[in-house]
Short mmCIF file of C-alpha atoms in Angstrom, two decimals:
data_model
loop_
_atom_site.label_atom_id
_atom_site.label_comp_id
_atom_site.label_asym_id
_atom_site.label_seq_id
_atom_site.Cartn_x
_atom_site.Cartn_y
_atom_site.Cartn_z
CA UNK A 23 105.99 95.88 61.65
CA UNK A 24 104.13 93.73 58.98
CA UNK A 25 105.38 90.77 60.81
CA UNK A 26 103.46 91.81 63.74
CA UNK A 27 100.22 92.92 62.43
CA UNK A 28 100.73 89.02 60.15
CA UNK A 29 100.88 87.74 63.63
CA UNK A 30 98.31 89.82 64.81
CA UNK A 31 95.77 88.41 62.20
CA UNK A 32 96.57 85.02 63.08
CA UNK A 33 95.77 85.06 66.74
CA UNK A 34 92.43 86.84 65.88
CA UNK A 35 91.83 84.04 63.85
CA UNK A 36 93.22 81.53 66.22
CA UNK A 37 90.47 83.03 68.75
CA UNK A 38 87.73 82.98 66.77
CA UNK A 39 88.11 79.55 65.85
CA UNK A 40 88.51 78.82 69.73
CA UNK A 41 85.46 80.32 69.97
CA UNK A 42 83.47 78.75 67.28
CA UNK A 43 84.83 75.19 68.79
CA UNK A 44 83.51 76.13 71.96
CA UNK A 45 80.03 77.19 70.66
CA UNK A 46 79.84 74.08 67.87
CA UNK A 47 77.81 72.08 70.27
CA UNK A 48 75.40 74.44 71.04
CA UNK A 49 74.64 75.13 67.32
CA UNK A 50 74.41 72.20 66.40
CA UNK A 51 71.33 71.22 69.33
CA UNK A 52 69.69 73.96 68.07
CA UNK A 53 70.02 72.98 63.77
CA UNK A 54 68.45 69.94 64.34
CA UNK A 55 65.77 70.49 61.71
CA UNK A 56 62.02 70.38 61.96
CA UNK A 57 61.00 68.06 64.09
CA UNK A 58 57.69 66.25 62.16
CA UNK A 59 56.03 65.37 64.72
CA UNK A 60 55.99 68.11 67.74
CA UNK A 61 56.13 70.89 64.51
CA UNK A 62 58.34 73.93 63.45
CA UNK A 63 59.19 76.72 66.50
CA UNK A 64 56.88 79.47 66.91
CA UNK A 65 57.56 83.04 67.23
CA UNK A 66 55.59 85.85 69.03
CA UNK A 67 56.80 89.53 68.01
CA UNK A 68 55.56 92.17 69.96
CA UNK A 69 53.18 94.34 68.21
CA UNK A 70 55.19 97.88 68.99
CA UNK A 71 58.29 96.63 67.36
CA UNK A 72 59.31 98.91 63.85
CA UNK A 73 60.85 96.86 61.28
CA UNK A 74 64.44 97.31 62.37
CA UNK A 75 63.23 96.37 65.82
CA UNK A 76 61.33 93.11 64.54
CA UNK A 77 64.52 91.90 62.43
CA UNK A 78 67.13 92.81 65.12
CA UNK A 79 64.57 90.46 67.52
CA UNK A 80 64.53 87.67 64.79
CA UNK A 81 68.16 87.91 64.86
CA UNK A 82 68.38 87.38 68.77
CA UNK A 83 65.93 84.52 68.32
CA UNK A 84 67.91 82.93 66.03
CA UNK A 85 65.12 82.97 63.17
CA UNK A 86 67.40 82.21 59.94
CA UNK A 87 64.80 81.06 57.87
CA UNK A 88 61.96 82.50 58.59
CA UNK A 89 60.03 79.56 56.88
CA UNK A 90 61.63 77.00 59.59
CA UNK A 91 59.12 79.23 61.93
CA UNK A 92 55.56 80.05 62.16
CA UNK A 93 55.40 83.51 63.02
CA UNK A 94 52.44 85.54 65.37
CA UNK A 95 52.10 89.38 66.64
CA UNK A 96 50.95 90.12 70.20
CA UNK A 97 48.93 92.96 70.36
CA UNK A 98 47.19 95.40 73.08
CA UNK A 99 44.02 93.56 72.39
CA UNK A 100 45.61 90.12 73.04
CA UNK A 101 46.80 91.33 76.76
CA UNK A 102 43.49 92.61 77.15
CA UNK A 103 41.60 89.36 75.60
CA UNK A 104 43.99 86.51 77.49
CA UNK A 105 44.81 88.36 80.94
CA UNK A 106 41.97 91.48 80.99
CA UNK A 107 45.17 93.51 80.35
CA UNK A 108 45.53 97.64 79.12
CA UNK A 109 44.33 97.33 75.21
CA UNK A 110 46.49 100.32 74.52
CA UNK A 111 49.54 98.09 76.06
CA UNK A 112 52.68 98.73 74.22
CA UNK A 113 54.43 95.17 73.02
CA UNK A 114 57.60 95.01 72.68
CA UNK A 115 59.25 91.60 74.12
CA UNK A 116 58.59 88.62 72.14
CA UNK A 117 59.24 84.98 72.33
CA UNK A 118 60.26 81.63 70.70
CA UNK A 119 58.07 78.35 71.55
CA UNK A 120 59.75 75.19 70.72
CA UNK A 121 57.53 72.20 71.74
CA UNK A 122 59.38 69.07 73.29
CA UNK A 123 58.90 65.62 73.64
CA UNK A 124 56.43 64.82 77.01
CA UNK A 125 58.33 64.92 80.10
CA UNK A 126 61.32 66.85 78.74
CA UNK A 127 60.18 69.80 81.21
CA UNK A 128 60.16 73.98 80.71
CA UNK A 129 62.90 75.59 79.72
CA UNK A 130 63.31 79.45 79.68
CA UNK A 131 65.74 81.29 78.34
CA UNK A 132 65.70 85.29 78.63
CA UNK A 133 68.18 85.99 75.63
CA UNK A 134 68.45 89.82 76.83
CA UNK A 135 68.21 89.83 80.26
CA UNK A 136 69.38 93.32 80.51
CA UNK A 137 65.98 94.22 78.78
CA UNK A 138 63.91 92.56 80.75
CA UNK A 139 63.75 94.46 83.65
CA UNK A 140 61.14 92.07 86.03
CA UNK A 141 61.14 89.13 85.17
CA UNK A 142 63.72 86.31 85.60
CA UNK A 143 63.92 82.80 83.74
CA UNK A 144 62.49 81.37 86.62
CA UNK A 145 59.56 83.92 87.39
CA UNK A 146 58.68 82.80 83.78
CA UNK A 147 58.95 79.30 84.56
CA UNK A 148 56.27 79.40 87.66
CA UNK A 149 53.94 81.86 85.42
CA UNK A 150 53.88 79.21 82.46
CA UNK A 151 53.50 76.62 84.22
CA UNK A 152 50.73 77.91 86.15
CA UNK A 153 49.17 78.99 83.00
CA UNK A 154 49.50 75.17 81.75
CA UNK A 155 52.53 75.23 79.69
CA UNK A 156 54.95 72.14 80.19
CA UNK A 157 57.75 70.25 77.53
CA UNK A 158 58.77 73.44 75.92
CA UNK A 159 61.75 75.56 75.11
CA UNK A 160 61.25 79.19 75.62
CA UNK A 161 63.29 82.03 74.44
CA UNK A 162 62.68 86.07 75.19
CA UNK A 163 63.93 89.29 73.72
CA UNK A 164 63.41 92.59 73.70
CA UNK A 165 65.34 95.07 71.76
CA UNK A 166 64.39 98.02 74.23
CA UNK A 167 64.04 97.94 78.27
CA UNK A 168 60.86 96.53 79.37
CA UNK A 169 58.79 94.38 81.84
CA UNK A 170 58.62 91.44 79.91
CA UNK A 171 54.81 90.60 80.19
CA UNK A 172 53.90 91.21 76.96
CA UNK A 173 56.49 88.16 75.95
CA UNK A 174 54.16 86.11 78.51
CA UNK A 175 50.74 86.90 76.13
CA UNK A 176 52.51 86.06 73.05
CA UNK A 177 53.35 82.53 74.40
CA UNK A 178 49.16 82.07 75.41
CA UNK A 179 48.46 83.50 71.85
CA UNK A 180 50.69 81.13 70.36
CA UNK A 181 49.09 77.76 72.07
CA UNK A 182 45.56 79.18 70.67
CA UNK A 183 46.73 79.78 67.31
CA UNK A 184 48.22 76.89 67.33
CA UNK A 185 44.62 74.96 68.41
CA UNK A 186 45.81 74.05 71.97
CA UNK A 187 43.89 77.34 73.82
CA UNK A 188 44.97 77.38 77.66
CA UNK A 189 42.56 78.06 80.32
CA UNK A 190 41.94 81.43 80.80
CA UNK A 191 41.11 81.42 84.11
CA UNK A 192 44.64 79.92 84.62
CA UNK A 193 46.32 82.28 82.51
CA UNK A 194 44.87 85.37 84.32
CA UNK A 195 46.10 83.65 87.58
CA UNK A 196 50.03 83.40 86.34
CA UNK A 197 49.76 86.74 85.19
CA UNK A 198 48.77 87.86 88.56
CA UNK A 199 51.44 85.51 90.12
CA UNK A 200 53.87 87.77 87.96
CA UNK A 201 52.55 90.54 89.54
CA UNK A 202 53.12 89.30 92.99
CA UNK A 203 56.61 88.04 92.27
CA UNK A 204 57.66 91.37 90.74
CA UNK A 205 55.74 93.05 93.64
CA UNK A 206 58.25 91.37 96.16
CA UNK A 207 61.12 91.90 94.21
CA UNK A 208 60.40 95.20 94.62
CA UNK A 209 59.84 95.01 98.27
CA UNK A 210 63.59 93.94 98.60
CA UNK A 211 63.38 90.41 97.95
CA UNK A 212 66.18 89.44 95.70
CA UNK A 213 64.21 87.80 92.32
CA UNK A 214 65.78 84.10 92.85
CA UNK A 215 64.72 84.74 96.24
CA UNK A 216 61.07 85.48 95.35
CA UNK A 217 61.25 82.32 92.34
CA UNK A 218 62.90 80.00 95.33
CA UNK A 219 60.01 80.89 97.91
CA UNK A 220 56.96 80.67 94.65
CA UNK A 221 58.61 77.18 93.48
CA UNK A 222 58.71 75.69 96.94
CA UNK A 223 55.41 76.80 98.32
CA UNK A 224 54.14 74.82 94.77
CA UNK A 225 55.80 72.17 95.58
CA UNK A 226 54.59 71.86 99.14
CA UNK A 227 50.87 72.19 97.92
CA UNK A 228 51.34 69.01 96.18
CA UNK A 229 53.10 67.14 98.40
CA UNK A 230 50.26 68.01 100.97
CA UNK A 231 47.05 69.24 99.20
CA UNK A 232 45.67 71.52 100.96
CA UNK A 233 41.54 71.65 101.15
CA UNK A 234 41.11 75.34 102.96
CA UNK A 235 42.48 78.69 102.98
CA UNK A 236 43.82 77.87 106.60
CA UNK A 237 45.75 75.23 104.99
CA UNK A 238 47.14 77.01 102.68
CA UNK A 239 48.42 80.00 105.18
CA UNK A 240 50.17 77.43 107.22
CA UNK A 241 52.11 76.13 103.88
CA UNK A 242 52.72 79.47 102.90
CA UNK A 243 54.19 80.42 106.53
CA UNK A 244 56.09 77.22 106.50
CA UNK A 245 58.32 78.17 103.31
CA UNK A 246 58.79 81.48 104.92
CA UNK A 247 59.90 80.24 107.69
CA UNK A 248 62.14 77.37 106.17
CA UNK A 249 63.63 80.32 103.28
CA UNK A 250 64.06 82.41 105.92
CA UNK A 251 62.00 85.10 104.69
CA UNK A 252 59.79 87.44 106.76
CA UNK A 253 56.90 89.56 104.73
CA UNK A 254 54.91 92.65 105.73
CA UNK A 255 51.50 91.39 106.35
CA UNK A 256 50.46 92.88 103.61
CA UNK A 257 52.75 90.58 101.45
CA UNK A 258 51.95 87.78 103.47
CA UNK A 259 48.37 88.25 102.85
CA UNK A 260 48.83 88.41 99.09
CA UNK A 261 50.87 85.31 98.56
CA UNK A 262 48.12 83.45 100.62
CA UNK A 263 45.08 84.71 98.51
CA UNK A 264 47.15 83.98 95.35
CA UNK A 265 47.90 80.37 96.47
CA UNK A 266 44.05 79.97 97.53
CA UNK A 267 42.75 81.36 94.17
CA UNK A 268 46.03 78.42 92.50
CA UNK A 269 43.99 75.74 95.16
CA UNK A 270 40.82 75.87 93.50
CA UNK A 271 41.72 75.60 89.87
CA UNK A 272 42.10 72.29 88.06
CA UNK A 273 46.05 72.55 88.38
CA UNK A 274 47.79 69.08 88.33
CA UNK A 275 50.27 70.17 90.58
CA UNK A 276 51.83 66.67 90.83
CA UNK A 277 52.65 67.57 87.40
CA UNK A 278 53.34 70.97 88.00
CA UNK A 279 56.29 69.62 90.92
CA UNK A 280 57.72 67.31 88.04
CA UNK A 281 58.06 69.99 85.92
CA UNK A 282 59.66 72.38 88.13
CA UNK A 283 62.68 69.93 89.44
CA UNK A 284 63.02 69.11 85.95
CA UNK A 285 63.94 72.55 85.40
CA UNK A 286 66.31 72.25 88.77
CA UNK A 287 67.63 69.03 87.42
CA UNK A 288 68.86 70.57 83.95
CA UNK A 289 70.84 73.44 85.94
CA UNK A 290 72.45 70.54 87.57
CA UNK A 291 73.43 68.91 85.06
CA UNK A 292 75.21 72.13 83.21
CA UNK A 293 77.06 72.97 86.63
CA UNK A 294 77.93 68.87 87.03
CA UNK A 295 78.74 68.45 82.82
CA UNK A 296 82.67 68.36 83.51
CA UNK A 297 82.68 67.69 79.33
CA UNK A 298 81.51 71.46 79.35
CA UNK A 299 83.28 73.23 81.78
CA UNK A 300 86.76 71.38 80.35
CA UNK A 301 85.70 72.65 77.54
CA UNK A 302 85.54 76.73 78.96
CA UNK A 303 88.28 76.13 81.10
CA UNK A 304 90.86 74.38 77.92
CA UNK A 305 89.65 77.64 75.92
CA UNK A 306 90.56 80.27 78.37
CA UNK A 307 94.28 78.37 78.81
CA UNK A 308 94.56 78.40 74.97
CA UNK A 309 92.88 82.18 74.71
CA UNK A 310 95.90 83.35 77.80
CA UNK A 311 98.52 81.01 75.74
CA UNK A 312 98.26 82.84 73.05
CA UNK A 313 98.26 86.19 73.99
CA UNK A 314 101.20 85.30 75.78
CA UNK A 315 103.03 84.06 73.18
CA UNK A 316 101.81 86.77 70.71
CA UNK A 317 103.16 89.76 73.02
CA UNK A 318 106.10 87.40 74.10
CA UNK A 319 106.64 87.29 69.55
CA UNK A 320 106.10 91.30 69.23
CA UNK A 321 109.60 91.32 70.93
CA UNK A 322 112.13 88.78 69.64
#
């Protein structure tokens, strides 16, 4: 029986050690010290958090040294300030800005995507970058079940604090695109549907700059059409006064395109890195080798 639980022990070690090789790369992008020149991370705790709450978020953040960071709090009066939000808002997701190099695109990543209930890494993406934020890495967590928005003020607060303020105007105009995108999620829309149909209608707006509202509706019923999509009017109608409102602000959105098939090119690349997926797919023929050979062991 000892012989068994010795065994035991060693392919619980064996696994974890599988596990740790698998993971090793992905550690070590993200200990790459303070970068000099761009600055240290900055993180954005929602203001409703306890202190439990706070640390289990700085865990999920991957905030080991808390002096590696500069650290913010979102508050109701921020949501009201940046987006003419509810003061008495209740903040709980938060958010990790790392600044990158120009031209390295947004990244998102929702670390608990079971707690953010409407928004998706992409819905993020369009929002941000409509508010002006480009060449970053983003990560969000929430240690209870919420919308996520509060996550989005945090990120504005953190460019101002950090002396690079974004337009309001612009940022008031992502948050509404949230709205619209969680709007027609709830309207039956799957979400990567909704971030598909948001990214391409950008995209087509600056392949074709559009100069009226008339311009825009066609653009607008063109993605439909080419997504496949069909809208109440109602919906309809809101995507094409959203758009309109996007038309007349000072939104590069050349720039805006670049960023978002950056963001397209980087999921290719993960589902084209064969280095990677050898790398899941040698660990899961180690992992069922030795459980094989462990229970094979228990009886000879």
């Amino acid at each position: 029986m000892m012989n068994n639980y010795l065994k035991l022990a060693a392919v619980f070690v064996l696994i974890v050690g599988l596990i740790t090789s698998l993971a090793a790369p992905v550690q070590a992008a993200n200990n790459g010290g303070i970068n000099e020149k761009l600055g240290v991370p900055i993180v954005v705790y929602g203001d409703t958090l306890s202190d439990e709450q706070k640390n289990k978020v700085s865990d999920l953040l991957d905030v080991n040294d808390p002096e590696a960071v500069k650290e913010y709090t979102v508050t109701g009066e921020d949501i009201a300030n940046y987006i003419d939000g509810d003061p008495n808002s209740r903040m709980f997701s938060s958010a990790k800005i790392t600044r990158q190099e120009k031209g390295e695109g947004l990244s998102i990543n929702i670390v608990t995507p079971e707690n953010i209930t409407q928004v998706t890494n992409e819905m993020y993406a369009n929002a941000l970058l409509t508010a002006g934020v480009e060449d970053a890495t983003v990560d969000v967590a929430s240690p209870v079940k919420v919308s996520g928005h509060s996550a989005l003020t945090g990120i504005y607060k953190a460019y101002d604090a950090e002396g690079q303020p974004l337009d309001k105007e612009r940022m008031q105009l992502a948050d509404e695109e949230l709205g619209v995108a969680t709007d027609l999620a709830k309207d039956g829309l799957s979400q990567e549907k909704v971030s598909e149909l948001l990214t391409e209608i950008k995209k087509a707006i600056a392949d074709q700059n559009p100069a009226t509202k008339e311009d825009v509706e066609k653009i607008v019923q063109e993605q439909l059409d080419k997504l496949g999509i069909s809208l109440s009017e109602e919906d309809r109608q809101m995507l094409i006064d959203l758009f309109n409102k996007m038309k007349d602000l000072n939104i590069n959105f050349d720039e805006v395109k670049n960023q978002l098939d950056n963001i397209a090119s980087k999921v290719q690349e993960l589902v084209n890195d064969e280095g990677f997926w050898n790398k899941v797919e040698n660990f899961f023929k180690k992992f069922a080798n030795l459980i094989g050979n462990f229970f094979e062991g228990l009886f000879n």
